[in-house]
Tab-separated table of C-alpha atoms in Angstrom:
chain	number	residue	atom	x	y	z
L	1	UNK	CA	196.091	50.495	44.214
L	2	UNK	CA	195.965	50.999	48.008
L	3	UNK	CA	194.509	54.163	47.750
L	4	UNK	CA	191.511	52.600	45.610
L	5	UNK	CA	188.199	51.696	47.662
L	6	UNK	CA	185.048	50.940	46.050
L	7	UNK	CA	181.410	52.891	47.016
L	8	UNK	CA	179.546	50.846	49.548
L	9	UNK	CA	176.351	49.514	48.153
L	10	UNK	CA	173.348	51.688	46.934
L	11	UNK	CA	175.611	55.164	47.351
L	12	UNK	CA	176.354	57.661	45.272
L	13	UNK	CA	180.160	59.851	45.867
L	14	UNK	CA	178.957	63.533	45.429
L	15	UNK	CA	181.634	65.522	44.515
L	16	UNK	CA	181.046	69.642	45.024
L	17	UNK	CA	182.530	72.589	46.295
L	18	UNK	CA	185.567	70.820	46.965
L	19	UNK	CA	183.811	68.517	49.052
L	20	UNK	CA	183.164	64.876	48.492
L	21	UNK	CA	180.230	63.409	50.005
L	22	UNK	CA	178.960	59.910	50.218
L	23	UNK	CA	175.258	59.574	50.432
L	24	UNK	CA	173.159	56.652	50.526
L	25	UNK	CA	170.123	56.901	48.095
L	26	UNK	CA	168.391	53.114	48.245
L	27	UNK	CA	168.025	50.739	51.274
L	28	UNK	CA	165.546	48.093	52.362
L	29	UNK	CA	163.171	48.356	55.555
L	30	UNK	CA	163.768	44.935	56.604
L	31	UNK	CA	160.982	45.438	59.547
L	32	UNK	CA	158.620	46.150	57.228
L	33	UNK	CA	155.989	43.597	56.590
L	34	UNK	CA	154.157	43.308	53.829
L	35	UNK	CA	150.301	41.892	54.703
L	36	UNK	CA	148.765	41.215	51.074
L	37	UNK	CA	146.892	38.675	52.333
L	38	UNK	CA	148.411	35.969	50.174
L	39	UNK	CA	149.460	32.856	51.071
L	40	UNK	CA	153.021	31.547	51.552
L	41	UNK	CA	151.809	28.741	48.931
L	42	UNK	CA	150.314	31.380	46.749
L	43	UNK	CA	153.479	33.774	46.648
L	44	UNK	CA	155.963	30.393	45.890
L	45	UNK	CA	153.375	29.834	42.984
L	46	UNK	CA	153.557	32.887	41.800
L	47	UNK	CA	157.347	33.108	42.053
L	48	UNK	CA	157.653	29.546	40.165
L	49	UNK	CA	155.166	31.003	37.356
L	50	UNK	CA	157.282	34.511	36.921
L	51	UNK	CA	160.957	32.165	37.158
L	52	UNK	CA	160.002	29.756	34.480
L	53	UNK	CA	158.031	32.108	32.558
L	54	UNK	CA	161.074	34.406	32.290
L	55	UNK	CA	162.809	31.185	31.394
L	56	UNK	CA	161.134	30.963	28.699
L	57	UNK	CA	161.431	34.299	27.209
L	58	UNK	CA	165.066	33.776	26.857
L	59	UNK	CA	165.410	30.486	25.688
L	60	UNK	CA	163.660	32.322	22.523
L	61	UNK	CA	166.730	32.852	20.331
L	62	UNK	CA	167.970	32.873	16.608
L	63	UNK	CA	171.481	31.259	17.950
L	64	UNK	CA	172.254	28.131	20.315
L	65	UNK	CA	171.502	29.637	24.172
L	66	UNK	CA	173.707	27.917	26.944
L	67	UNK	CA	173.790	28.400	30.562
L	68	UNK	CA	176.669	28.347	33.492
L	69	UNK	CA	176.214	25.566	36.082
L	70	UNK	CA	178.245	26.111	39.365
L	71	UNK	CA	175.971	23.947	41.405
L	72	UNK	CA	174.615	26.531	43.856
L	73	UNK	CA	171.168	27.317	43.561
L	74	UNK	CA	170.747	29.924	41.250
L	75	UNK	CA	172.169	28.151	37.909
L	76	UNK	CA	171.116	24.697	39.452
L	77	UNK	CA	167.628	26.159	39.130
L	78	UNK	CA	168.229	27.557	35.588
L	79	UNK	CA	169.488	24.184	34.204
L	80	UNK	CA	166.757	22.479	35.523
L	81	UNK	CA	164.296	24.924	34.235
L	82	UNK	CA	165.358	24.595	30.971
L	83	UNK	CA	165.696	20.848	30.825
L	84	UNK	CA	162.047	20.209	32.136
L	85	UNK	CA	160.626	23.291	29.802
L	86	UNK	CA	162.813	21.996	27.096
L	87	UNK	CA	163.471	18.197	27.202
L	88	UNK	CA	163.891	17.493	23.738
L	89	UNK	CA	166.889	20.016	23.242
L	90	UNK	CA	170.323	19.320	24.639
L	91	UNK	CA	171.225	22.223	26.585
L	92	UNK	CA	174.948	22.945	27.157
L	93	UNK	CA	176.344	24.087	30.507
L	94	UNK	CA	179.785	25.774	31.703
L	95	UNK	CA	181.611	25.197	34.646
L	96	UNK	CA	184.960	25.724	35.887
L	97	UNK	CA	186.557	23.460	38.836
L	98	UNK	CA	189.863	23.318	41.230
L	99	UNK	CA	191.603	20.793	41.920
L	100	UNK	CA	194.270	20.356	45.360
L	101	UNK	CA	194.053	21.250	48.670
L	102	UNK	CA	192.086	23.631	49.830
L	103	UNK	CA	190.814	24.901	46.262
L	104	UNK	CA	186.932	25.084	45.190
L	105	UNK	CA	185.711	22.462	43.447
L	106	UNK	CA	181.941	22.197	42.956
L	107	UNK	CA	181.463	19.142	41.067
L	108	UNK	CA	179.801	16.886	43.165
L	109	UNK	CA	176.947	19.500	43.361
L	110	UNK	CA	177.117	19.809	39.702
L	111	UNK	CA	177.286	16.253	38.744
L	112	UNK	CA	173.478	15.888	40.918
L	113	UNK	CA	171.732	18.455	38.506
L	114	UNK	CA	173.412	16.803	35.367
L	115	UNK	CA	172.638	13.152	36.650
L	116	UNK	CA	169.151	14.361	37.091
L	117	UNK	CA	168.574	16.424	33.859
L	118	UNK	CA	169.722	14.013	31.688
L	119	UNK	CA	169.436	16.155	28.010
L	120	UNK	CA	171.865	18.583	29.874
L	121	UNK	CA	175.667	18.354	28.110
L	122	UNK	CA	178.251	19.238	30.372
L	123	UNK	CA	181.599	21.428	29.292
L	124	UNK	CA	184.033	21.782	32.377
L	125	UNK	CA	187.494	22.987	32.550
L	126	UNK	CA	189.756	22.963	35.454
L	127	UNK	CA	192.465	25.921	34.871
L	128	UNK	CA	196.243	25.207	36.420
L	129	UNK	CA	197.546	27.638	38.796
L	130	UNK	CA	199.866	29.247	35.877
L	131	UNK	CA	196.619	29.761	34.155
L	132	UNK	CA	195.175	31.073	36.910
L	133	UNK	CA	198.044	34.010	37.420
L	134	UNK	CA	198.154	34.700	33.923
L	135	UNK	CA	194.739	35.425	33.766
L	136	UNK	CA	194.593	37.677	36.571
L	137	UNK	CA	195.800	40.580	34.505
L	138	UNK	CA	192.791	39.932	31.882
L	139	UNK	CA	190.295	39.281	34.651
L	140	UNK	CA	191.300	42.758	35.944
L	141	UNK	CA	191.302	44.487	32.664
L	142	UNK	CA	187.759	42.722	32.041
L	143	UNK	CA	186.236	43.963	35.379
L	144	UNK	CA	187.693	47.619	34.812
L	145	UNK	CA	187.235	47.890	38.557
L	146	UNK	CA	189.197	46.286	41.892
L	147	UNK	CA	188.093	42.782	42.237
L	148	UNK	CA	187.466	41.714	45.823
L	149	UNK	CA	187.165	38.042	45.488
L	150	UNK	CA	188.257	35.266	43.393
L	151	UNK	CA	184.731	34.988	40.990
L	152	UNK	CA	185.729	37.205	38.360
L	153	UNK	CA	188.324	35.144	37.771
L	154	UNK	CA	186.117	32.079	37.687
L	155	UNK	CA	184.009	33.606	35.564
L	156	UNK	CA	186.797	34.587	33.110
L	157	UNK	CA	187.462	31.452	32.137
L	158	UNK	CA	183.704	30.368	32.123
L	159	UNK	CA	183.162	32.640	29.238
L	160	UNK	CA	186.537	31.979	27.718
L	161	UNK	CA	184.915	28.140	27.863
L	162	UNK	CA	181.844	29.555	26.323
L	163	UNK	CA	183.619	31.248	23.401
L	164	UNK	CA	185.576	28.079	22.508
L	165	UNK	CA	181.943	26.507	22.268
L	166	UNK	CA	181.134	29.107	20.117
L	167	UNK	CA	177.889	29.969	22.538
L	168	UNK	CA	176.902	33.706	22.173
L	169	UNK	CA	173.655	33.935	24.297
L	170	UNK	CA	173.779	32.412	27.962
L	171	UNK	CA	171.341	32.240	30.870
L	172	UNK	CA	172.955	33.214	34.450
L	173	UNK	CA	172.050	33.571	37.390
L	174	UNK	CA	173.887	35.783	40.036
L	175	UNK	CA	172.609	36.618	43.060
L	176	UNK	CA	169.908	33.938	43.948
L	177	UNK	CA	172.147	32.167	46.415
L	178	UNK	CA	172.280	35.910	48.322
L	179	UNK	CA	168.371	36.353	48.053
């Protein structure tokens, strides 16, 4: 597996003549500024409006819809979506936790969106190390690509939660924290 590497972001690996290229096809101009002359106020508005409008476009369903709830900002945000949109439905979320010295554990942050959305119903599970290194080898297998941090193996066991729950449709976010 040493020999493995992964393309850097927005790149494709062109492969011809014997060559191999790397070429970058997407990036952002981050000195760009856009003037559309609307307000700061006005684009938050209109970001709340397209969020919880999109929110509710998937809670539309034939089948019980869940969500994961880590406690960052992204599925904080979700949760509380749906439990102000929704308050009469009990809304079930999915989180995994560690325990010991040094380990992740996300709770506290967690417990403040479930204290505050009160028709949310909480499903946790904290896996033991053995878990943890037997599930490595499914978490790879999952991925079908070189994992280069310990969330896919979160997130294993967050679906494998889900499953026992018998939830088929969830709302996630990934990637909010980052933008």
């Amino acid at each position: 597996y040493s020999s493995l590497k992964s393309l850097p972001e927005a790149c494709n690996l062109i492969y011809s003549k014997g060559n191999v290229t790397i070429e970058k096809y997407w990036d952002i101009d981050t000195g760009k500024k856009i003037s559309s002359g609307i307000s700061e106020a006005e684009k938050a508005e209109t970001f709340r409006e397209l969020f919880l409008n999109s929110i509710r476009l998937h809670m539309r369903s034939d089948v019980e819809v869940g969500g994961c709830l880590s406690g960052g900002l992204d599925s904080s945000s979700i949760a509380s979506a749906v439990s102000t949109l929704f308050p009469s439905s009990s809304f079930k979320t999915f989180s995994i936790y560690y325990t010991g010295e040094n380990e992740v554990d996300e709770r506290p942050w967690i417990s403040k969106v479930l204290n505050q959305y009160k028709n949310l119903v909480d499903f946790s599970y904290s896996p033991s190390e053995s878990e943890v290194v037997r599930g490595f080898t499914d978490t790879i297998r999952c991925n079908d690509v070189p994992v280069t941090g310990s969330s896919p193996i979160s997130q294993n066991f967050v679906m494998k939660l889900v499953k026992e729950n018998k939830i088929k449709v969830l709302l996630d976010g990934q990637g909010a924290d980052e933008y």
